[in-house]
């Protein structure tokens, strides 16, 4: 029984792990990257706090000892439900059951200039791009003689006051306080600003009022300017245009404002719901299909009575859905009844700065140092690989004790080579005939 999982994020990886060594399942993970990564710590990569390799793990190593799991690198292009196969950039893969777990991509709400000029934070590449841009801008500011240009280059607007926006704004403010004058003495008298903008009336809109108030107060104390009830409307020529009419001169706009489900061509039109999410039943079966499932951020499931509008797009939802689907696929084979999905909300949290975080449990709230320790602990556990956990603990220890991590390196991949390799891949897509199923 061949199960093809497209997307090795929280949902896909957990499903594969649950099906490991479970015969008769033969599992193929298809992903555009050859590694699994951990999005909640991307902002620490983007702010030079930890190395990218600390939060990534190669699929092939992860499943080295699982003989029923194989990895196939390729980007999904199309699902051919009538033939039970998918088309990818590297060939076709046939399936008995297809599980789509492609997650989401950044949503710019149709604002072309924002898409072209702002920096998103959704993938490892995004985080490294952002790190380079921040470091290049500050280097350029040291060479500038015009004070207003120096201020522009060191002004950062963060669009989106959710956990990611709050975390990145807090981290940048800490760095500006603790590192700027030491590393960049030329900028001692330059007042760059960190400005957080959100269309909602509160930061951390999905969390409790206590968490919202604590985050607001702590960010302000760190020197972050917060602008609420206001949307970013445009970004060009280093000017951020706000819905209030205000214009901010800023060398960097970090975009953490929204996501939309990744597109899956080939599925029936009736299966696509709000935010492009795939509509699934209580067993995560995609509407209008017989053997195609969708998990995690990509799907919209309204059968859970406590979440009639669908579940929040969180790691816990993806992991719990994956584990249930594994049990249901096994139950299906042995003719047993299938269980419906019910989300168990274990709580949510956000880190604001060093020693400051907020934690919302279903019936409690806490903040401060204990919340900060909880955040660190909870974010260490799901990291793939013991070495990554040890390395990150060491990095955190060093960075928090010295307030001065040593990763502010501008390392840029060779753009020409990247372009060349991209154009090498493209012809192979069309050249692969359907009959020559690679896996
Ligand atoms: C910066 C950031 C911080 C976050 N912080 C938190 C947090 O603190 N707590 C929390 O609960 N949630 C957090 N989230 C949300 C959480 O990461 C998602 O809910 C979770 O990753 C969803 O899991 P998934 O498996 O559905 O998708 P993902 O984890 O996004 O995995 C999707 C996978 O599909 C692959 N893929 C995508 N397109 C293709 C394609 N065309 N072909 C092949 N492969 C493809 C990708 O490479 C990826 O491996 C955060 C997200 C971000 C971006």
Short mmCIF file of C-alpha atoms and ligand atoms in Angstrom, two decimals:
data_model
loop_
_atom_site.label_atom_id
_atom_site.label_comp_id
_atom_site.label_asym_id
_atom_site.label_seq_id
_atom_site.Cartn_x
_atom_site.Cartn_y
_atom_site.Cartn_z
CA UNK A 1 0.00 0.00 0.00
CA UNK A 2 1.82 3.09 -1.22
CA UNK A 3 1.27 6.34 0.71
CA UNK A 4 2.76 9.42 -0.92
CA UNK A 5 3.10 12.39 1.44
CA UNK A 6 3.74 15.74 -0.26
CA UNK A 7 5.36 18.15 2.20
CA UNK A 8 7.66 17.11 5.03
CA UNK A 9 6.70 19.83 7.52
CA UNK A 10 5.08 19.21 10.89
CA UNK A 11 2.17 17.25 9.40
CA UNK A 12 4.02 15.25 6.75
CA UNK A 13 6.96 14.34 8.93
CA UNK A 14 4.76 13.23 11.82
CA UNK A 15 2.62 11.09 9.52
CA UNK A 16 5.72 9.44 8.07
CA UNK A 17 7.13 8.80 11.54
CA UNK A 18 3.84 7.25 12.65
CA UNK A 19 3.81 4.94 9.62
CA UNK A 20 7.46 3.90 10.05
CA UNK A 21 7.86 0.12 10.25
CA UNK A 22 4.08 -0.32 9.81
CA UNK A 23 3.60 -2.86 7.08
CA UNK A 24 2.11 -3.02 4.51
CA UNK A 25 2.71 0.73 4.12
CA UNK A 26 5.35 1.89 1.71
CA UNK A 27 5.79 5.62 2.32
CA UNK A 28 7.32 8.23 0.00
CA UNK A 29 7.91 11.77 1.27
CA UNK A 30 8.02 14.31 -1.54
CA UNK A 31 9.40 17.74 -0.65
CA UNK A 32 10.92 20.61 -2.61
CA UNK A 33 13.74 20.78 -0.05
CA UNK A 34 15.84 17.88 1.18
CA UNK A 35 15.34 18.92 4.80
CA UNK A 36 12.65 19.37 7.39
CA UNK A 37 12.81 22.69 9.23
CA UNK A 38 11.29 24.28 12.29
CA UNK A 39 9.46 27.58 11.43
CA UNK A 40 8.95 28.87 15.02
CA UNK A 41 12.69 29.61 15.28
CA UNK A 42 13.10 31.22 11.85
CA UNK A 43 13.15 34.68 13.38
CA UNK A 44 16.26 33.72 15.39
CA UNK A 45 18.01 32.74 12.14
CA UNK A 46 16.90 36.02 10.55
CA UNK A 47 18.32 38.02 13.46
CA UNK A 48 21.69 36.16 13.49
CA UNK A 49 20.92 34.56 16.84
CA UNK A 50 21.25 30.93 15.72
CA UNK A 51 22.55 29.15 12.63
CA UNK A 52 20.11 27.93 9.97
CA UNK A 53 21.48 24.39 10.35
CA UNK A 54 20.31 24.40 14.00
CA UNK A 55 16.68 24.20 12.89
CA UNK A 56 16.98 21.97 9.80
CA UNK A 57 17.37 18.23 9.47
CA UNK A 58 17.86 16.17 6.27
CA UNK A 59 14.97 13.82 5.47
CA UNK A 60 17.28 11.04 4.35
CA UNK A 61 19.12 11.04 7.66
CA UNK A 62 15.88 11.22 9.60
CA UNK A 63 14.59 8.06 7.94
CA UNK A 64 17.93 6.22 7.55
CA UNK A 65 16.74 3.24 9.56
CA UNK A 66 13.10 3.16 8.42
CA UNK A 67 13.08 0.71 5.56
CA UNK A 68 9.51 1.46 4.46
CA UNK A 69 10.16 5.21 4.05
CA UNK A 70 11.77 6.83 1.02
CA UNK A 71 12.48 10.45 0.16
CA UNK A 72 11.90 12.04 -3.25
CA UNK A 73 13.05 15.60 -3.86
CA UNK A 74 10.72 17.54 -6.12
CA UNK A 75 8.19 20.31 -6.20
CA UNK A 76 4.57 19.32 -6.69
CA UNK A 77 3.16 20.63 -9.96
CA UNK A 78 -0.10 18.78 -10.42
CA UNK A 79 -2.27 15.98 -9.05
CA UNK A 80 -3.76 13.57 -11.57
CA UNK A 81 -6.52 11.98 -9.50
CA UNK A 82 -7.84 9.93 -12.43
CA UNK A 83 -4.46 8.19 -12.77
CA UNK A 84 -3.43 8.16 -9.08
CA UNK A 85 -0.14 9.95 -9.63
CA UNK A 86 1.40 13.36 -9.05
CA UNK A 87 3.58 15.39 -11.38
CA UNK A 88 6.61 17.05 -9.84
CA UNK A 89 9.56 19.07 -11.13
CA UNK A 90 11.59 15.88 -11.07
CA UNK A 91 9.15 13.36 -12.51
CA UNK A 92 5.96 11.57 -11.61
CA UNK A 93 5.14 9.59 -8.50
CA UNK A 94 2.25 7.13 -8.32
CA UNK A 95 0.22 6.51 -5.17
CA UNK A 96 -2.51 4.44 -3.58
CA UNK A 97 -3.14 7.13 -0.98
CA UNK A 98 -2.00 10.72 -1.47
CA UNK A 99 -1.51 12.98 1.55
CA UNK A 100 -1.07 16.69 0.84
CA UNK A 101 0.74 18.62 3.58
CA UNK A 102 2.23 21.57 1.69
CA UNK A 103 1.41 24.22 4.27
CA UNK A 104 1.07 27.87 3.34
CA UNK A 105 2.97 30.66 1.59
CA UNK A 106 3.22 34.38 2.27
CA UNK A 107 0.13 36.38 1.34
CA UNK A 108 0.76 39.92 0.10
CA UNK A 109 -2.95 40.54 -0.49
CA UNK A 110 -2.28 41.50 -4.11
CA UNK A 111 0.18 44.32 -3.26
CA UNK A 112 2.81 43.91 -5.97
CA UNK A 113 5.27 46.48 -4.61
CA UNK A 114 5.15 44.90 -1.17
CA UNK A 115 5.75 41.48 -2.72
CA UNK A 116 8.73 42.79 -4.66
CA UNK A 117 10.33 44.96 -2.00
CA UNK A 118 9.38 43.62 1.44
CA UNK A 119 11.07 40.64 3.06
CA UNK A 120 8.93 37.68 4.15
CA UNK A 121 9.82 35.19 6.85
CA UNK A 122 8.38 31.85 5.87
CA UNK A 123 11.29 29.69 4.77
CA UNK A 124 14.98 29.20 5.57
CA UNK A 125 15.85 31.12 2.39
CA UNK A 126 13.64 34.00 3.55
CA UNK A 127 15.35 34.08 6.95
CA UNK A 128 18.83 34.13 5.38
CA UNK A 129 17.81 36.84 2.90
CA UNK A 130 16.47 38.92 5.74
CA UNK A 131 19.62 38.42 7.80
CA UNK A 132 21.76 39.56 4.87
CA UNK A 133 19.57 42.58 4.14
CA UNK A 134 19.65 43.76 7.76
CA UNK A 135 23.43 43.37 7.96
CA UNK A 136 24.08 44.94 4.54
CA UNK A 137 21.84 47.91 5.38
CA UNK A 138 23.61 48.58 8.64
CA UNK A 139 27.03 48.29 6.95
CA UNK A 140 25.86 50.76 4.31
CA UNK A 141 24.68 53.10 7.07
CA UNK A 142 28.20 53.12 8.58
CA UNK A 143 29.58 54.38 5.23
CA UNK A 144 26.91 57.07 4.78
CA UNK A 145 27.58 60.63 5.73
CA UNK A 146 24.03 61.88 5.35
CA UNK A 147 22.30 61.38 8.71
CA UNK A 148 18.82 61.04 7.24
CA UNK A 149 20.04 58.20 4.98
CA UNK A 150 21.67 56.53 7.96
CA UNK A 151 18.35 56.71 9.79
CA UNK A 152 16.48 55.33 6.81
CA UNK A 153 18.87 52.38 6.50
CA UNK A 154 18.51 51.52 10.19
CA UNK A 155 14.72 51.90 10.34
CA UNK A 156 12.84 48.64 10.17
CA UNK A 157 9.08 48.30 9.84
CA UNK A 158 7.56 44.96 10.84
CA UNK A 159 4.12 44.41 9.32
CA UNK A 160 2.05 41.98 11.37
CA UNK A 161 1.60 41.90 15.13
CA UNK A 162 1.12 38.13 15.49
CA UNK A 163 3.64 35.97 17.38
CA UNK A 164 6.21 36.16 14.53
CA UNK A 165 6.00 39.96 14.24
CA UNK A 166 6.20 40.41 18.01
CA UNK A 167 9.13 38.01 18.30
CA UNK A 168 11.16 39.56 15.51
CA UNK A 169 10.45 43.14 16.67
CA UNK A 170 11.45 42.25 20.24
CA UNK A 171 14.65 40.55 19.10
CA UNK A 172 15.65 43.47 16.83
CA UNK A 173 15.02 45.96 19.62
CA UNK A 174 17.21 43.91 22.00
CA UNK A 175 19.98 43.77 19.40
CA UNK A 176 19.76 47.46 18.75
CA UNK A 177 20.16 48.12 22.50
CA UNK A 178 22.89 45.61 23.23
CA UNK A 179 24.92 45.24 20.05
CA UNK A 180 24.58 48.32 17.84
CA UNK A 181 26.98 50.60 19.68
CA UNK A 182 29.55 47.84 20.24
CA UNK A 183 29.68 46.55 16.65
CA UNK A 184 28.85 49.76 14.85
CA UNK A 185 30.39 52.67 16.79
CA UNK A 186 29.96 54.83 13.66
CA UNK A 187 26.21 54.73 14.31
CA UNK A 188 26.29 55.70 17.98
CA UNK A 189 24.25 58.86 17.40
CA UNK A 190 21.94 57.44 14.74
CA UNK A 191 18.40 56.76 15.94
CA UNK A 192 17.14 53.96 13.74
CA UNK A 193 13.65 52.83 14.67
CA UNK A 194 11.80 49.54 14.94
CA UNK A 195 8.13 50.01 14.14
CA UNK A 196 5.46 47.32 14.43
CA UNK A 197 2.32 47.89 12.37
CA UNK A 198 -0.90 45.88 12.54
CA UNK A 199 -4.39 46.34 11.16
CA UNK A 200 -5.91 44.80 14.31
CA UNK A 201 -6.56 46.84 17.46
CA UNK A 202 -4.20 44.60 19.52
CA UNK A 203 -0.90 42.78 19.06
CA UNK A 204 -1.08 38.96 19.44
CA UNK A 205 -4.74 39.15 18.36
CA UNK A 206 -5.26 35.37 18.71
CA UNK A 207 -4.02 35.26 22.31
CA UNK A 208 -5.59 36.30 25.65
CA UNK A 209 -6.03 39.95 26.62
CA UNK A 210 -3.40 39.52 29.33
CA UNK A 211 -0.86 38.29 26.78
CA UNK A 212 -1.75 41.15 24.45
CA UNK A 213 -1.31 43.76 27.18
CA UNK A 214 1.99 42.25 28.38
CA UNK A 215 3.42 42.08 24.86
CA UNK A 216 2.40 45.66 24.13
CA UNK A 217 3.92 46.97 27.36
CA UNK A 218 7.18 44.99 26.99
CA UNK A 219 7.72 45.98 23.37
CA UNK A 220 7.15 49.64 24.16
CA UNK A 221 9.65 49.39 27.01
CA UNK A 222 12.18 47.99 24.56
CA UNK A 223 11.66 51.05 22.37
CA UNK A 224 9.49 49.47 19.66
CA UNK A 225 6.95 51.94 18.24
CA UNK A 226 3.60 50.18 17.82
CA UNK A 227 0.99 51.39 15.33
CA UNK A 228 -2.36 49.57 15.55
CA UNK A 229 -5.65 49.73 13.60
CA UNK A 230 -3.50 50.53 10.57
CA UNK A 231 -2.58 48.48 7.52
CA UNK A 232 0.48 48.68 5.29
CA UNK A 233 -0.79 49.66 1.84
CA UNK A 234 2.36 49.99 -0.23
CA UNK A 235 6.15 49.88 -0.07
CA UNK A 236 8.33 51.45 -2.73
CA UNK A 237 11.36 53.69 -2.87
CA UNK A 238 12.06 52.85 0.80
CA UNK A 239 8.73 54.39 1.82
CA UNK A 240 6.10 52.43 3.72
CA UNK A 241 2.62 53.80 3.00
CA UNK A 242 0.05 53.23 5.74
CA UNK A 243 -3.76 53.20 5.53
CA UNK A 244 -3.78 56.22 7.88
CA UNK A 245 -1.98 58.26 5.22
CA UNK A 246 1.27 58.26 7.19
CA UNK A 247 4.46 57.46 5.26
CA UNK A 248 7.48 55.95 7.01
CA UNK A 249 10.98 56.05 5.51
CA UNK A 250 12.38 52.59 6.14
CA UNK A 251 15.22 50.60 4.58
CA UNK A 252 13.53 47.32 5.49
CA UNK A 253 9.92 46.15 5.60
CA UNK A 254 9.54 42.72 7.19
CA UNK A 255 6.31 41.11 6.09
CA UNK A 256 4.70 38.73 8.61
CA UNK A 257 1.16 39.82 7.89
CA UNK A 258 -0.56 36.86 6.37
CA UNK A 259 -0.47 33.48 4.71
CA UNK A 260 -2.47 31.66 2.09
CA UNK A 261 -2.58 27.91 1.49
CA UNK A 262 -0.27 26.64 -1.23
CA UNK A 263 -1.94 25.92 -4.52
CA UNK A 264 -2.54 22.31 -5.51
CA UNK A 265 -3.46 22.16 -9.21
CA UNK A 266 -5.49 19.20 -10.41
CA UNK A 267 -7.97 18.85 -7.56
CA UNK A 268 -11.71 19.41 -8.09
CA UNK A 269 -12.70 23.11 -7.80
CA UNK A 270 -15.24 22.22 -5.08
CA UNK A 271 -12.38 21.16 -2.78
CA UNK A 272 -10.92 24.67 -2.43
CA UNK A 273 -12.23 26.80 0.44
CA UNK A 274 -11.40 30.00 2.34
CA UNK A 275 -7.78 31.14 2.09
CA UNK A 276 -7.28 28.53 -0.67
CA UNK A 277 -7.38 25.83 2.05
CA UNK A 278 -8.52 22.36 0.94
CA UNK A 279 -11.88 21.36 2.37
CA UNK A 280 -11.66 18.04 4.20
CA UNK A 281 -14.07 15.85 6.15
CA UNK A 282 -13.59 14.68 9.73
CA UNK A 283 -11.00 12.10 8.54
CA UNK A 284 -9.07 14.69 6.50
CA UNK A 285 -10.26 13.28 3.17
CA UNK A 286 -10.32 16.03 0.53
CA UNK A 287 -13.81 16.90 -0.70
CA UNK A 288 -14.66 15.29 -4.04
CA UNK A 289 -11.84 12.71 -3.88
CA UNK A 290 -11.65 9.09 -2.70
CA UNK A 291 -8.03 8.63 -1.69
CA UNK A 292 -6.53 12.13 -1.35
CA UNK A 293 -6.05 13.55 2.14
CA UNK A 294 -4.90 16.99 3.30
CA UNK A 295 -3.34 17.87 6.65
CA UNK A 296 -2.17 20.86 8.67
CA UNK A 297 -2.13 24.45 7.43
CA UNK A 298 -3.25 23.40 3.96
CA UNK A 299 -6.64 22.02 5.01
CA UNK A 300 -9.85 23.51 6.31
CA UNK A 301 -11.82 21.16 8.51
CA UNK A 302 -15.10 22.40 9.93
CA UNK A 303 -16.41 19.14 11.39
CA UNK A 304 -14.82 19.67 14.83
CA UNK A 305 -17.70 21.12 16.90
CA UNK A 306 -15.42 23.46 18.87
CA UNK A 307 -13.88 24.84 15.65
CA UNK A 308 -16.80 25.31 13.23
CA UNK A 309 -14.77 27.84 11.20
CA UNK A 310 -11.75 25.55 10.95
CA UNK A 311 -8.69 25.10 13.14
CA UNK A 312 -5.96 27.69 13.70
CA UNK A 313 -2.94 27.17 11.45
CA UNK A 314 -0.62 25.87 14.16
CA UNK A 315 1.97 23.14 14.52
CA UNK A 316 -0.11 21.22 17.10
CA UNK A 317 -3.08 20.93 14.74
CA UNK A 318 -0.82 19.58 11.98
CA UNK A 319 0.85 17.06 14.27
CA UNK A 320 -2.39 15.81 15.84
CA UNK A 321 -4.09 15.43 12.45
CA UNK A 322 -1.07 13.48 11.16
CA UNK A 323 -1.12 11.06 14.06
CA UNK A 324 -4.85 10.43 13.69
CA UNK A 325 -4.56 9.90 9.94
CA UNK A 326 -1.87 7.29 10.56
CA UNK A 327 -4.22 5.40 12.90
CA UNK A 328 -7.13 5.80 10.48
CA UNK A 329 -5.15 4.47 7.50
CA UNK A 330 -4.24 1.41 9.55
CA UNK A 331 -7.86 1.04 10.74
CA UNK A 332 -9.10 1.30 7.17
CA UNK A 333 -6.87 -1.57 6.06
CA UNK A 334 -8.10 -3.81 8.83
CA UNK A 335 -11.77 -2.86 8.25
CA UNK A 336 -12.11 -1.08 11.61
CA UNK A 337 -14.14 2.15 12.08
CA UNK A 338 -12.33 5.45 11.57
CA UNK A 339 -12.11 8.11 14.30
CA UNK A 340 -13.04 11.77 13.61
CA UNK A 341 -10.48 14.51 14.29
CA UNK A 342 -10.86 16.60 17.45
CA UNK A 343 -8.22 19.21 18.20
CA UNK A 344 -6.74 19.19 21.69
CA UNK A 345 -5.66 22.78 22.36
CA UNK A 346 -2.62 22.60 24.62
CA UNK A 347 -2.18 26.39 24.73
CA UNK A 348 -0.16 29.01 22.92
CA UNK A 349 2.83 31.18 23.70
CA UNK A 350 5.05 33.96 22.36
CA UNK A 351 8.47 35.18 23.36
CA UNK A 352 8.93 38.94 23.55
CA UNK A 353 12.54 39.45 24.58
CA UNK A 354 15.23 38.07 26.84
CA UNK A 355 13.55 36.63 29.98
CA UNK A 356 10.11 37.76 28.80
CA UNK A 357 7.40 35.63 27.27
CA UNK A 358 3.67 35.02 27.60
CA UNK A 359 1.95 31.64 27.90
CA UNK A 360 -1.81 31.05 27.51
CA UNK A 361 -2.92 27.66 28.77
CA UNK A 362 -6.57 26.63 28.25
CA UNK A 363 -7.34 27.77 31.84
CA UNK A 364 -4.36 29.85 32.92
CA UNK A 365 -1.98 32.61 31.90
CA UNK A 366 1.56 33.32 33.00
CA UNK A 367 4.36 35.60 31.92
CA UNK A 368 7.94 36.65 32.66
CA UNK A 369 10.92 34.44 33.35
CA UNK A 370 8.96 31.23 33.95
CA UNK A 371 7.06 31.76 30.69
CA UNK A 372 10.37 32.43 28.93
CA UNK A 373 11.85 29.17 30.26
CA UNK A 374 8.69 27.31 29.21
CA UNK A 375 9.00 28.78 25.71
CA UNK A 376 12.65 27.68 25.42
CA UNK A 377 11.85 24.19 26.69
CA UNK A 378 8.80 23.71 24.44
CA UNK A 379 10.76 24.87 21.39
CA UNK A 380 13.69 22.55 22.07
CA UNK A 381 11.64 19.35 22.35
CA UNK A 382 10.23 19.12 18.80
CA UNK A 383 13.53 20.04 17.11
CA UNK A 384 14.69 17.16 14.95
CA UNK A 385 17.95 15.48 16.01
CA UNK A 386 19.84 15.39 19.29
CA UNK A 387 22.75 17.32 17.81
CA UNK A 388 20.46 20.22 16.84
CA UNK A 389 18.99 20.33 20.33
CA UNK A 390 22.47 20.36 21.90
CA UNK A 391 23.77 22.98 19.46
CA UNK A 392 20.85 25.29 19.97
CA UNK A 393 21.05 24.98 23.75
CA UNK A 394 24.72 25.87 23.55
CA UNK A 395 24.02 28.81 21.18
CA UNK A 396 21.24 30.10 23.39
CA UNK A 397 23.34 29.78 26.51
CA UNK A 398 26.21 31.65 24.89
CA UNK A 399 24.00 34.34 23.34
CA UNK A 400 21.96 34.99 26.48
CA UNK A 401 24.98 35.07 28.80
CA UNK A 402 27.13 37.30 26.60
CA UNK A 403 24.27 39.25 24.92
CA UNK A 404 26.53 39.03 21.90
CA UNK A 405 26.15 36.02 19.55
CA UNK A 406 28.81 35.78 16.88
CA UNK A 407 26.72 34.93 13.83
CA UNK A 408 26.38 38.32 12.18
CA UNK A 409 27.88 37.08 8.94
CA UNK A 410 26.92 38.26 5.49
CA UNK A 411 27.11 35.07 3.46
CA UNK A 412 25.38 35.19 0.09
CA UNK A 413 25.01 32.29 -2.30
CA UNK A 414 26.39 32.87 -5.78
CA UNK A 415 23.37 34.34 -7.57
CA UNK A 416 24.60 33.33 -11.06
CA UNK A 417 24.94 29.70 -10.10
CA UNK A 418 21.55 29.68 -8.49
CA UNK A 419 19.96 30.98 -11.66
CA UNK A 420 21.82 28.42 -13.75
CA UNK A 421 20.69 25.51 -11.61
CA UNK A 422 17.08 26.74 -11.71
CA UNK A 423 17.08 26.76 -15.50
CA UNK A 424 18.61 23.27 -15.53
CA UNK A 425 15.63 21.88 -13.62
CA UNK A 426 12.93 23.31 -15.84
CA UNK A 427 13.33 21.25 -19.03
CA UNK A 428 13.27 18.02 -17.01
CA UNK A 429 9.73 18.75 -15.85
CA UNK A 430 8.26 18.60 -19.31
CA UNK A 431 10.52 15.82 -20.49
CA UNK A 432 9.32 13.28 -17.93
CA UNK A 433 6.60 11.14 -19.49
CA UNK A 434 3.75 9.90 -17.34
CA UNK A 435 4.60 6.23 -17.92
CA UNK A 436 8.10 6.67 -16.54
CA UNK A 437 7.01 6.93 -12.97
CA UNK A 438 10.22 7.57 -11.05
CA UNK A 439 9.15 6.08 -7.74
C1 LIG B 1 7.86 32.21 11.19
C2 LIG B 1 6.82 31.24 11.69
C3 LIG B 1 6.69 31.02 13.06
C4 LIG B 1 5.73 30.12 13.53
N1 LIG B 1 5.62 29.91 14.88
C5 LIG B 1 4.74 29.01 15.35
C6 LIG B 1 4.66 28.71 16.74
O1 LIG B 1 5.39 29.28 17.54
N2 LIG B 1 3.77 27.77 17.13
C7 LIG B 1 2.94 27.13 16.25
O2 LIG B 1 2.15 26.27 16.65
N3 LIG B 1 2.99 27.38 14.94
C8 LIG B 1 3.86 28.31 14.48
N4 LIG B 1 3.93 28.57 13.13
C9 LIG B 1 2.99 27.87 12.24
C10 LIG B 1 3.48 26.47 11.98
O3 LIG B 1 4.80 26.52 11.50
C11 LIG B 1 2.56 25.80 10.99
O4 LIG B 1 1.27 25.73 11.54
C12 LIG B 1 3.05 24.39 10.66
O5 LIG B 1 4.33 24.44 10.12
C13 LIG B 1 2.09 23.70 9.69
O6 LIG B 1 2.61 22.46 9.36
P1 LIG B 1 2.37 21.84 7.90
O7 LIG B 1 3.01 20.51 7.92
O8 LIG B 1 0.94 21.96 7.56
O9 LIG B 1 3.14 22.82 6.92
P2 LIG B 1 4.68 23.21 6.89
O10 LIG B 1 5.34 22.93 8.19
O11 LIG B 1 4.72 24.60 6.35
O12 LIG B 1 5.33 22.21 5.83
C14 LIG B 1 5.08 22.30 4.47
C15 LIG B 1 6.13 21.49 3.73
O13 LIG B 1 5.73 21.38 2.39
C16 LIG B 1 6.84 21.60 1.55
N5 LIG B 1 6.32 22.13 0.28
C17 LIG B 1 5.67 23.29 0.07
N6 LIG B 1 5.31 23.41 -1.21
C18 LIG B 1 5.73 22.30 -1.83
C19 LIG B 1 5.64 21.83 -3.17
N7 LIG B 1 5.01 22.51 -4.14
N8 LIG B 1 6.18 20.63 -3.46
C20 LIG B 1 6.81 19.89 -2.51
N9 LIG B 1 6.93 20.30 -1.23
C21 LIG B 1 6.39 21.47 -0.89
C22 LIG B 1 7.70 22.62 2.29
O14 LIG B 1 9.05 22.56 1.87
C23 LIG B 1 7.51 22.12 3.73
O15 LIG B 1 8.49 21.15 4.06
C24 LIG B 1 4.89 29.45 12.62
C25 LIG B 1 5.04 29.66 11.24
C26 LIG B 1 6.00 30.54 10.79
C27 LIG B 1 6.16 30.77 9.30
#
